[in-house]
């Protein structure tokens, strides 16, 4: 019997989810491949993978998927690894470069521009090179480990600005060609808009693949990962050349791996906002394994509370 193929995002925040598969008792049971979020979704769409950690928005774009229960990559209020970086206050931005690795955060950024910052910039996709992105645009969306690296470098220098911005000089984060930079944590901006968490990624599979036994393995893999966070952080600190204590803080406090009721409300709100802007073709009900009766989210955003 062939092993099931799993497509995995190659970012630090995914490491606890697959630790049981890479280092624990489930090692060797599945065929793992590592790539960027947008490619994980494409591999599931085309059948190159049987199970994938997909950007949340792609659940609404790829037909006939089932979500594995009680698992996600989410953030309750501030994530640090999804940053919109601007050369001026974000309400002045007219051109925004979007990290081409992203799907969910691209959509989040477009929602925030429309509903929180009340701007209609021109969007373009670009490779995740911040200097090049900012040379061609007013602001740039950076995700994953490169964004976390920037956040860690900036945090000892930033001062608060308007609209939730954290302000520093370019020189303080290794970009001396830019006099001043305004950093916006995309999850924090989403929370300011909706007072909901952000669900960024989901384990998804075709219905014939998503069995209770498979779901149990994925739950067990995460449990193994959470029990071995010190090892994960020590390895990542060496690989990324970042402080181990910062990586531990990130995984323990900025990232949430559950799909609890609060996260489901945030996910429903996100999908409703995406539908309002035409970022998804239609609003589909959430099909979660062993949870067949979860209703479709309302098409009208219920909790967008403020735009200033």
CSV table of N, CA and C in Angstrom, one decimal, residues 63-214:
chain,number,residue,atom,x,y,z
A,63,UNK,N,-12.7,22.8,-4.5
A,63,UNK,CA,-13.9,22.1,-4.2
A,63,UNK,C,-13.7,20.7,-3.5
A,64,UNK,N,-14.7,20.3,-2.7
A,64,UNK,CA,-14.7,18.9,-2.2
A,64,UNK,C,-13.6,18.6,-1.3
A,65,UNK,N,-13.4,19.5,-0.3
A,65,UNK,CA,-12.4,19.2,0.7
A,65,UNK,C,-13.0,19.0,2.1
A,66,UNK,N,-12.3,18.3,3.0
A,66,UNK,CA,-12.7,18.1,4.4
A,66,UNK,C,-11.6,18.6,5.2
A,67,UNK,N,-11.9,19.3,6.3
A,67,UNK,CA,-10.9,19.8,7.2
A,67,UNK,C,-10.7,18.8,8.4
A,68,UNK,N,-9.5,18.5,8.7
A,68,UNK,CA,-9.2,17.7,9.8
A,68,UNK,C,-9.6,18.4,11.1
A,69,UNK,N,-10.2,17.7,12.1
A,69,UNK,CA,-10.8,18.5,13.2
A,69,UNK,C,-9.7,18.9,14.2
A,70,UNK,N,-10.0,20.0,14.9
A,70,UNK,CA,-9.3,20.5,16.1
A,70,UNK,C,-7.9,20.9,15.8
A,71,UNK,N,-7.5,21.2,14.5
A,71,UNK,CA,-6.2,21.5,14.2
A,71,UNK,C,-6.2,22.7,13.2
A,72,UNK,N,-5.2,23.6,13.4
A,72,UNK,CA,-5.1,24.8,12.5
A,72,UNK,C,-3.7,25.4,12.8
A,73,UNK,N,-3.4,26.4,12.0
A,73,UNK,CA,-2.4,27.4,12.4
A,73,UNK,C,-3.2,28.7,12.5
A,74,UNK,N,-3.3,29.2,13.7
A,74,UNK,CA,-4.1,30.4,14.0
A,74,UNK,C,-3.3,31.3,14.9
A,75,UNK,N,-3.8,32.5,15.1
A,75,UNK,CA,-3.2,33.4,16.1
A,75,UNK,C,-4.4,34.2,16.7
A,76,UNK,N,-4.3,34.4,18.0
A,76,UNK,CA,-5.4,35.0,18.7
A,76,UNK,C,-5.5,36.5,18.6
A,77,UNK,N,-4.3,37.1,18.6
A,77,UNK,CA,-4.3,38.6,18.6
A,77,UNK,C,-3.1,39.2,17.9
A,78,UNK,N,-1.9,38.6,18.0
A,78,UNK,CA,-0.7,39.2,17.3
A,78,UNK,C,0.2,38.0,16.9
A,79,UNK,N,0.7,38.0,15.7
A,79,UNK,CA,1.4,36.8,15.2
A,79,UNK,C,2.9,37.0,15.0
A,80,UNK,N,3.3,38.2,14.6
A,80,UNK,CA,4.7,38.6,14.4
A,80,UNK,C,5.3,38.1,13.1
A,81,UNK,N,4.7,37.1,12.5
A,81,UNK,CA,5.3,36.5,11.3
A,81,UNK,C,4.5,36.8,10.0
A,82,UNK,N,3.5,37.8,10.1
A,82,UNK,CA,2.8,38.3,9.0
A,82,UNK,C,2.8,39.8,9.1
A,83,UNK,N,3.7,40.4,8.3
A,83,UNK,CA,3.9,41.9,8.5
A,83,UNK,C,3.6,42.6,7.2
A,84,UNK,N,2.9,43.7,7.3
A,84,UNK,CA,2.8,44.7,6.2
A,84,UNK,C,3.8,45.8,6.5
A,85,UNK,N,4.7,46.0,5.7
A,85,UNK,CA,5.8,47.0,5.9
A,85,UNK,C,5.6,48.1,4.9
A,86,UNK,N,5.5,49.3,5.4
A,86,UNK,CA,5.2,50.5,4.6
A,86,UNK,C,6.3,51.6,4.7
A,87,UNK,N,6.5,52.3,3.7
A,87,UNK,CA,7.5,53.4,3.7
A,87,UNK,C,6.8,54.7,4.3
A,88,UNK,N,5.5,54.7,4.4
A,88,UNK,CA,4.8,55.8,5.0
A,88,UNK,C,3.6,55.2,5.7
A,89,UNK,N,2.8,56.0,6.5
A,89,UNK,CA,1.6,55.4,7.1
A,89,UNK,C,0.7,54.7,6.1
A,90,UNK,N,0.2,53.6,6.5
A,90,UNK,CA,-0.4,52.7,5.5
A,90,UNK,C,-1.6,53.3,4.8
A,91,UNK,N,-2.3,54.3,5.4
A,91,UNK,CA,-3.4,54.9,4.7
A,91,UNK,C,-2.9,55.8,3.5
A,92,UNK,N,-1.6,56.0,3.4
A,92,UNK,CA,-1.1,56.7,2.2
A,92,UNK,C,-0.6,55.8,1.1
A,93,UNK,N,-0.6,54.5,1.3
A,93,UNK,CA,-0.1,53.6,0.3
A,93,UNK,C,-1.0,53.5,-0.9
A,94,UNK,N,-0.4,53.5,-2.1
A,94,UNK,CA,-1.1,53.4,-3.3
A,94,UNK,C,-0.7,52.1,-4.1
A,95,UNK,N,0.4,51.6,-3.8
A,95,UNK,CA,0.9,50.3,-4.4
A,95,UNK,C,1.4,49.4,-3.3
A,96,UNK,N,0.9,48.2,-3.3
A,96,UNK,CA,1.3,47.2,-2.2
A,96,UNK,C,1.7,45.9,-2.9
A,97,UNK,N,3.0,45.5,-2.6
A,97,UNK,CA,3.5,44.2,-3.2
A,97,UNK,C,3.2,43.1,-2.2
A,98,UNK,N,2.6,42.0,-2.7
A,98,UNK,CA,2.2,40.9,-1.9
A,98,UNK,C,3.1,39.7,-2.0
A,99,UNK,N,3.6,39.2,-1.0
A,99,UNK,CA,4.5,38.0,-1.0
A,99,UNK,C,3.8,36.9,-1.8
A,100,UNK,N,4.4,36.4,-2.9
A,100,UNK,CA,3.8,35.4,-3.7
A,100,UNK,C,3.6,34.1,-3.1
A,101,UNK,N,4.3,33.9,-1.9
A,101,UNK,CA,4.2,32.6,-1.2
A,101,UNK,C,2.8,32.5,-0.5
A,102,UNK,N,2.2,33.7,-0.3
A,102,UNK,CA,1.0,33.8,0.5
A,102,UNK,C,-0.3,33.6,-0.3
A,103,UNK,N,-1.3,33.2,0.4
A,103,UNK,CA,-2.7,33.2,-0.1
A,103,UNK,C,-3.6,33.8,0.9
A,104,UNK,N,-3.7,33.2,2.1
A,104,UNK,CA,-4.6,33.7,3.2
A,104,UNK,C,-4.2,35.1,3.5
A,105,UNK,N,-3.0,35.4,3.7
A,105,UNK,CA,-2.6,36.8,4.2
A,105,UNK,C,-2.7,37.8,3.1
A,106,UNK,N,-2.6,37.4,1.8
A,106,UNK,CA,-2.9,38.3,0.7
A,106,UNK,C,-4.4,38.7,0.9
A,107,UNK,N,-5.3,37.8,1.1
A,107,UNK,CA,-6.7,38.1,1.2
A,107,UNK,C,-7.0,39.0,2.5
A,108,UNK,N,-6.3,38.6,3.6
A,108,UNK,CA,-6.4,39.4,4.8
A,108,UNK,C,-6.0,40.9,4.6
A,109,UNK,N,-4.9,41.1,3.8
A,109,UNK,CA,-4.4,42.4,3.5
A,109,UNK,C,-5.4,43.2,2.7
A,110,UNK,N,-6.1,42.5,1.7
A,110,UNK,CA,-7.1,43.2,0.9
A,110,UNK,C,-8.3,43.6,1.7
A,111,UNK,N,-8.7,42.7,2.7
A,111,UNK,CA,-9.8,43.0,3.6
A,111,UNK,C,-9.5,44.2,4.4
A,112,UNK,N,-8.3,44.2,5.0
A,112,UNK,CA,-7.9,45.3,5.9
A,112,UNK,C,-7.8,46.6,5.1
A,113,UNK,N,-7.3,46.6,3.9
A,113,UNK,CA,-7.2,47.8,3.1
A,113,UNK,C,-8.6,48.4,2.9
A,114,UNK,N,-9.6,47.5,2.6
A,114,UNK,CA,-11.0,47.9,2.4
A,114,UNK,C,-11.7,48.4,3.6
A,115,UNK,N,-11.6,47.5,4.7
A,115,UNK,CA,-12.5,47.7,5.8
A,115,UNK,C,-11.9,48.4,7.0
A,116,UNK,N,-10.6,48.4,7.1
A,116,UNK,CA,-10.0,49.1,8.3
A,116,UNK,C,-9.3,50.4,7.8
A,117,UNK,N,-8.5,50.3,6.8
A,117,UNK,CA,-7.7,51.5,6.4
A,117,UNK,C,-8.4,52.4,5.3
A,118,UNK,N,-9.5,51.8,4.7
A,118,UNK,CA,-10.3,52.6,3.8
A,118,UNK,C,-9.5,53.1,2.6
A,119,UNK,N,-8.7,52.2,2.1
A,119,UNK,CA,-7.9,52.5,0.9
A,119,UNK,C,-8.1,51.5,-0.2
A,120,UNK,N,-7.8,51.9,-1.4
A,120,UNK,CA,-7.9,50.9,-2.6
A,120,UNK,C,-6.6,50.9,-3.4
A,121,UNK,N,-5.6,50.3,-2.8
A,121,UNK,CA,-4.3,50.4,-3.5
A,121,UNK,C,-4.3,49.4,-4.7
A,122,UNK,N,-3.3,49.6,-5.5
A,122,UNK,CA,-3.0,48.6,-6.6
A,122,UNK,C,-2.1,47.5,-6.0
A,123,UNK,N,-2.5,46.2,-6.2
A,123,UNK,CA,-1.8,45.1,-5.6
A,123,UNK,C,-1.0,44.4,-6.7
A,124,UNK,N,0.2,43.9,-6.3
A,124,UNK,CA,1.0,43.1,-7.2
A,124,UNK,C,1.7,42.0,-6.4
A,125,UNK,N,2.0,40.8,-7.0
A,125,UNK,CA,2.7,39.8,-6.4
A,125,UNK,C,4.2,39.9,-6.6
A,126,UNK,N,5.0,39.5,-5.7
A,126,UNK,CA,6.4,39.6,-5.8
A,126,UNK,C,7.1,38.5,-5.0
A,127,UNK,N,8.3,38.2,-5.4
A,127,UNK,CA,9.1,37.3,-4.5
A,127,UNK,C,9.4,38.0,-3.2
A,128,UNK,N,9.5,37.2,-2.1
A,128,UNK,CA,9.7,37.7,-0.8
A,128,UNK,C,11.0,38.3,-0.5
A,129,UNK,N,11.4,39.4,-1.2
A,129,UNK,CA,12.6,40.1,-1.0
A,129,UNK,C,12.2,41.5,-0.6
A,130,UNK,N,12.3,41.9,0.7
A,130,UNK,CA,11.6,43.1,1.1
A,130,UNK,C,12.2,44.4,0.5
A,131,UNK,N,13.5,44.4,0.3
A,131,UNK,CA,14.2,45.6,-0.3
A,131,UNK,C,13.7,45.8,-1.7
A,132,UNK,N,13.6,44.7,-2.5
A,132,UNK,CA,13.1,44.8,-3.9
A,132,UNK,C,11.6,45.2,-3.9
A,133,UNK,N,10.9,44.6,-3.0
A,133,UNK,CA,9.4,44.9,-2.9
A,133,UNK,C,9.2,46.4,-2.6
A,134,UNK,N,9.9,46.9,-1.7
A,134,UNK,CA,9.7,48.3,-1.3
A,134,UNK,C,10.3,49.3,-2.3
A,135,UNK,N,11.3,48.8,-3.0
A,135,UNK,CA,11.8,49.7,-4.1
A,135,UNK,C,10.8,50.0,-5.2
A,136,UNK,N,9.9,49.0,-5.4
A,136,UNK,CA,8.9,49.1,-6.5
A,136,UNK,C,7.5,49.5,-6.0
A,137,UNK,N,7.3,49.5,-4.7
A,137,UNK,CA,5.9,49.7,-4.1
A,137,UNK,C,6.0,50.6,-2.9
A,138,UNK,N,4.9,51.1,-2.4
A,138,UNK,CA,4.8,51.9,-1.2
A,138,UNK,C,4.8,51.0,0.1
A,139,UNK,N,4.4,49.8,-0.1
A,139,UNK,CA,4.3,48.9,1.1
A,139,UNK,C,4.5,47.4,0.6
A,140,UNK,N,4.8,46.5,1.5
A,140,UNK,CA,5.0,45.1,1.1
A,140,UNK,C,4.5,44.2,2.2
A,141,UNK,N,3.9,43.1,1.8
A,141,UNK,CA,3.5,42.0,2.7
A,141,UNK,C,4.5,41.0,2.7
A,142,UNK,N,5.0,40.6,3.9
A,142,UNK,CA,6.0,39.6,4.1
A,142,UNK,C,5.5,38.6,5.1
A,143,UNK,N,5.7,37.3,4.8
A,143,UNK,CA,5.1,36.3,5.7
A,143,UNK,C,6.2,35.3,6.1
A,144,UNK,N,5.8,34.5,7.1
A,144,UNK,CA,6.7,33.3,7.5
A,144,UNK,C,7.9,33.7,8.2
A,145,UNK,N,9.0,32.9,8.1
A,145,UNK,CA,10.2,33.1,8.8
A,145,UNK,C,10.9,34.4,8.5
A,146,UNK,N,10.9,34.9,7.2
A,146,UNK,CA,11.5,36.2,6.9
A,146,UNK,C,10.8,37.3,7.7
A,147,UNK,N,9.5,37.2,7.8
A,147,UNK,CA,8.8,38.3,8.6
A,147,UNK,C,9.1,38.2,10.0
A,148,UNK,N,9.1,37.0,10.6
A,148,UNK,CA,9.5,36.8,12.0
A,148,UNK,C,10.9,37.4,12.3
A,149,UNK,N,11.8,37.1,11.4
A,149,UNK,CA,13.2,37.6,11.5
A,149,UNK,C,13.2,39.2,11.6
A,150,UNK,N,12.4,39.8,10.7
A,150,UNK,CA,12.2,41.2,10.7
A,150,UNK,C,11.6,41.7,12.0
A,151,UNK,N,10.6,41.1,12.5
A,151,UNK,CA,9.9,41.5,13.7
A,151,UNK,C,10.9,41.4,14.9
A,152,UNK,N,11.6,40.4,15.0
A,152,UNK,CA,12.6,40.2,16.1
A,152,UNK,C,13.6,41.3,16.0
A,153,UNK,N,14.1,41.6,14.8
A,153,UNK,CA,15.1,42.7,14.7
A,153,UNK,C,14.5,44.1,15.0
A,154,UNK,N,13.3,44.3,14.7
A,154,UNK,CA,12.7,45.6,14.9
A,154,UNK,C,12.2,45.9,16.3
A,155,UNK,N,11.8,44.8,17.1
A,155,UNK,CA,11.1,45.0,18.3
A,155,UNK,C,11.9,45.8,19.4
A,156,UNK,N,13.2,45.8,19.3
A,156,UNK,CA,13.9,46.5,20.3
A,156,UNK,C,14.1,48.0,19.9
A,157,UNK,N,13.6,48.4,18.7
A,157,UNK,CA,13.8,49.7,18.3
A,157,UNK,C,12.5,50.5,18.1
A,158,UNK,N,11.4,49.8,17.9
A,158,UNK,CA,10.2,50.4,17.4
A,158,UNK,C,9.5,51.4,18.4
A,159,UNK,N,8.8,52.3,17.9
A,159,UNK,CA,8.0,53.2,18.7
A,159,UNK,C,6.6,53.1,18.1
A,160,UNK,N,5.5,53.3,19.0
A,160,UNK,CA,4.2,53.2,18.5
A,160,UNK,C,3.8,54.4,17.5
A,161,UNK,N,3.1,54.1,16.5
A,161,UNK,CA,2.6,55.1,15.6
A,161,UNK,C,1.1,55.0,15.4
A,162,UNK,N,0.5,55.7,14.5
A,162,UNK,CA,-0.9,55.7,14.3
A,162,UNK,C,-1.4,54.4,13.7
A,163,UNK,N,-2.7,54.1,13.9
A,163,UNK,CA,-3.3,52.9,13.3
A,163,UNK,C,-2.6,51.6,13.6
A,164,UNK,N,-1.9,51.5,14.8
A,164,UNK,CA,-1.3,50.3,15.2
A,164,UNK,C,0.1,50.1,14.7
A,165,UNK,N,0.6,51.0,13.9
A,165,UNK,CA,2.0,50.9,13.3
A,165,UNK,C,3.0,50.8,14.4
A,166,UNK,N,4.1,50.0,14.1
A,166,UNK,CA,5.3,50.1,14.9
A,166,UNK,C,6.3,50.7,14.0
A,167,UNK,N,7.0,51.8,14.4
A,167,UNK,CA,7.8,52.6,13.6
A,167,UNK,C,9.3,52.5,13.9
A,168,UNK,N,10.1,52.3,12.9
A,168,UNK,CA,11.5,52.2,13.1
A,168,UNK,C,12.2,52.8,11.9
A,169,UNK,N,13.5,53.0,12.0
A,169,UNK,CA,14.3,53.4,10.8
A,169,UNK,C,14.6,52.2,10.0
A,170,UNK,N,14.9,52.4,8.7
A,170,UNK,CA,15.3,51.3,7.9
A,170,UNK,C,16.7,50.8,8.4
A,171,UNK,N,17.5,51.6,8.8
A,171,UNK,CA,18.9,51.2,9.2
A,171,UNK,C,18.8,50.3,10.4
A,172,UNK,N,17.8,50.4,11.3
A,172,UNK,CA,17.7,49.6,12.5
A,172,UNK,C,17.3,48.1,12.1
A,173,UNK,N,16.8,47.9,10.9
A,173,UNK,CA,16.5,46.5,10.5
A,173,UNK,C,17.2,46.1,9.3
A,174,UNK,N,18.4,46.8,9.0
A,174,UNK,CA,19.2,46.4,7.9
A,174,UNK,C,18.8,46.8,6.5
A,175,UNK,N,18.0,47.9,6.5
A,175,UNK,CA,17.5,48.4,5.2
A,175,UNK,C,17.8,50.0,5.2
A,176,UNK,N,19.0,50.4,5.2
A,176,UNK,CA,19.3,51.8,5.4
A,176,UNK,C,18.9,52.7,4.3
A,177,UNK,N,18.5,52.1,3.1
A,177,UNK,CA,18.0,52.9,2.0
A,177,UNK,C,16.6,53.5,2.2
A,178,UNK,N,16.0,53.0,3.3
A,178,UNK,CA,14.6,53.5,3.6
A,178,UNK,C,14.7,54.3,5.0
A,179,UNK,N,14.4,55.6,4.9
A,179,UNK,CA,14.6,56.4,6.1
A,179,UNK,C,13.7,55.9,7.3
A,180,UNK,N,12.5,55.6,7.0
A,180,UNK,CA,11.6,55.2,8.1
A,180,UNK,C,10.7,54.1,7.6
A,181,UNK,N,10.3,53.1,8.4
A,181,UNK,CA,9.4,52.0,8.1
A,181,UNK,C,8.3,51.9,9.1
A,182,UNK,N,7.2,51.6,8.6
A,182,UNK,CA,6.0,51.4,9.4
A,182,UNK,C,5.6,49.9,9.3
A,183,UNK,N,5.6,49.2,10.5
A,183,UNK,CA,5.3,47.8,10.5
A,183,UNK,C,3.9,47.6,11.1
A,184,UNK,N,3.1,46.8,10.4
A,184,UNK,CA,1.8,46.4,10.8
A,184,UNK,C,1.7,44.9,10.9
A,185,UNK,N,1.3,44.4,12.1
A,185,UNK,CA,1.1,43.0,12.3
A,185,UNK,C,-0.3,42.7,11.8
A,186,UNK,N,-0.4,41.9,10.7
A,186,UNK,CA,-1.6,41.7,10.0
A,186,UNK,C,-2.7,41.1,10.9
A,187,UNK,N,-2.3,40.1,11.8
A,187,UNK,CA,-3.3,39.5,12.7
A,187,UNK,C,-3.8,40.5,13.7
A,188,UNK,N,-2.9,41.4,14.2
A,188,UNK,CA,-3.3,42.4,15.2
A,188,UNK,C,-4.3,43.4,14.5
A,189,UNK,N,-4.0,43.7,13.3
A,189,UNK,CA,-5.0,44.6,12.6
A,189,UNK,C,-6.3,44.0,12.3
A,190,UNK,N,-6.3,42.7,12.0
A,190,UNK,CA,-7.6,41.9,11.9
A,190,UNK,C,-8.3,41.9,13.2
A,191,UNK,N,-7.6,41.7,14.3
A,191,UNK,CA,-8.3,41.7,15.6
A,191,UNK,C,-8.8,43.1,15.9
A,192,UNK,N,-8.1,44.1,15.6
A,192,UNK,CA,-8.6,45.5,15.8
A,192,UNK,C,-9.9,45.7,15.0
A,193,UNK,N,-10.0,45.1,13.8
A,193,UNK,CA,-11.2,45.3,13.0
A,193,UNK,C,-12.4,44.5,13.5
A,194,UNK,N,-12.1,43.2,13.9
A,194,UNK,CA,-13.2,42.3,14.2
A,194,UNK,C,-13.3,41.8,15.6
A,195,UNK,N,-12.2,41.9,16.4
A,195,UNK,CA,-12.1,41.3,17.7
A,195,UNK,C,-12.3,39.8,17.6
A,196,UNK,N,-11.7,39.2,16.5
A,196,UNK,CA,-11.7,37.8,16.3
A,196,UNK,C,-10.3,37.3,16.1
A,197,UNK,N,-10.0,36.1,16.4
A,197,UNK,CA,-8.7,35.5,16.0
A,197,UNK,C,-8.6,35.4,14.5
A,198,UNK,N,-7.4,35.1,14.0
A,198,UNK,CA,-7.2,34.8,12.6
A,198,UNK,C,-6.8,33.3,12.4
A,199,UNK,N,-7.5,32.6,11.6
A,199,UNK,CA,-7.1,31.2,11.3
A,199,UNK,C,-6.4,31.3,9.9
A,200,UNK,N,-5.1,30.9,9.9
A,200,UNK,CA,-4.3,31.1,8.8
A,200,UNK,C,-4.1,29.9,7.9
A,201,UNK,N,-4.2,28.7,8.5
A,201,UNK,CA,-4.0,27.5,7.7
A,201,UNK,C,-4.7,26.4,8.3
A,202,UNK,N,-5.1,25.4,7.5
A,202,UNK,CA,-5.9,24.2,7.9
A,202,UNK,C,-5.3,23.0,7.3
A,203,UNK,N,-5.4,21.9,8.0
A,203,UNK,CA,-5.2,20.6,7.4
A,203,UNK,C,-6.4,20.2,6.6
A,204,UNK,N,-6.3,19.9,5.3
A,204,UNK,CA,-7.4,19.5,4.5
A,204,UNK,C,-7.1,18.3,3.6
A,205,UNK,N,-8.1,17.6,3.2
A,205,UNK,CA,-7.9,16.4,2.4
A,205,UNK,C,-9.2,16.1,1.7
A,206,UNK,N,-9.2,15.3,0.7
A,206,UNK,CA,-10.4,14.8,0.0
A,206,UNK,C,-11.2,13.9,1.0
A,207,UNK,N,-12.5,13.8,0.9
A,207,UNK,CA,-13.3,13.1,1.9
A,207,UNK,C,-12.9,11.6,2.0
A,208,UNK,N,-12.5,11.0,0.9
A,208,UNK,CA,-12.1,9.6,0.9
A,208,UNK,C,-10.8,9.3,1.7
A,209,UNK,N,-10.0,10.4,1.8
A,209,UNK,CA,-8.7,10.3,2.5
A,209,UNK,C,-8.9,10.6,4.0
A,210,UNK,N,-9.8,11.5,4.3
A,210,UNK,CA,-9.9,12.1,5.7
A,210,UNK,C,-10.7,11.1,6.6
A,211,UNK,N,-10.0,10.1,7.1
A,211,UNK,CA,-10.7,9.1,7.9
A,211,UNK,C,-10.4,9.4,9.4
A,212,UNK,N,-11.1,8.9,10.3
A,212,UNK,CA,-10.8,9.2,11.8
A,212,UNK,C,-9.4,8.7,12.1
A,213,UNK,N,-8.9,7.6,11.5
A,213,UNK,CA,-7.6,7.1,11.8
A,213,UNK,C,-6.5,8.1,11.4
A,214,UNK,N,-6.7,8.7,10.2
A,214,UNK,CA,-5.8,9.7,9.7
A,214,UNK,C,-5.8,10.9,10.6
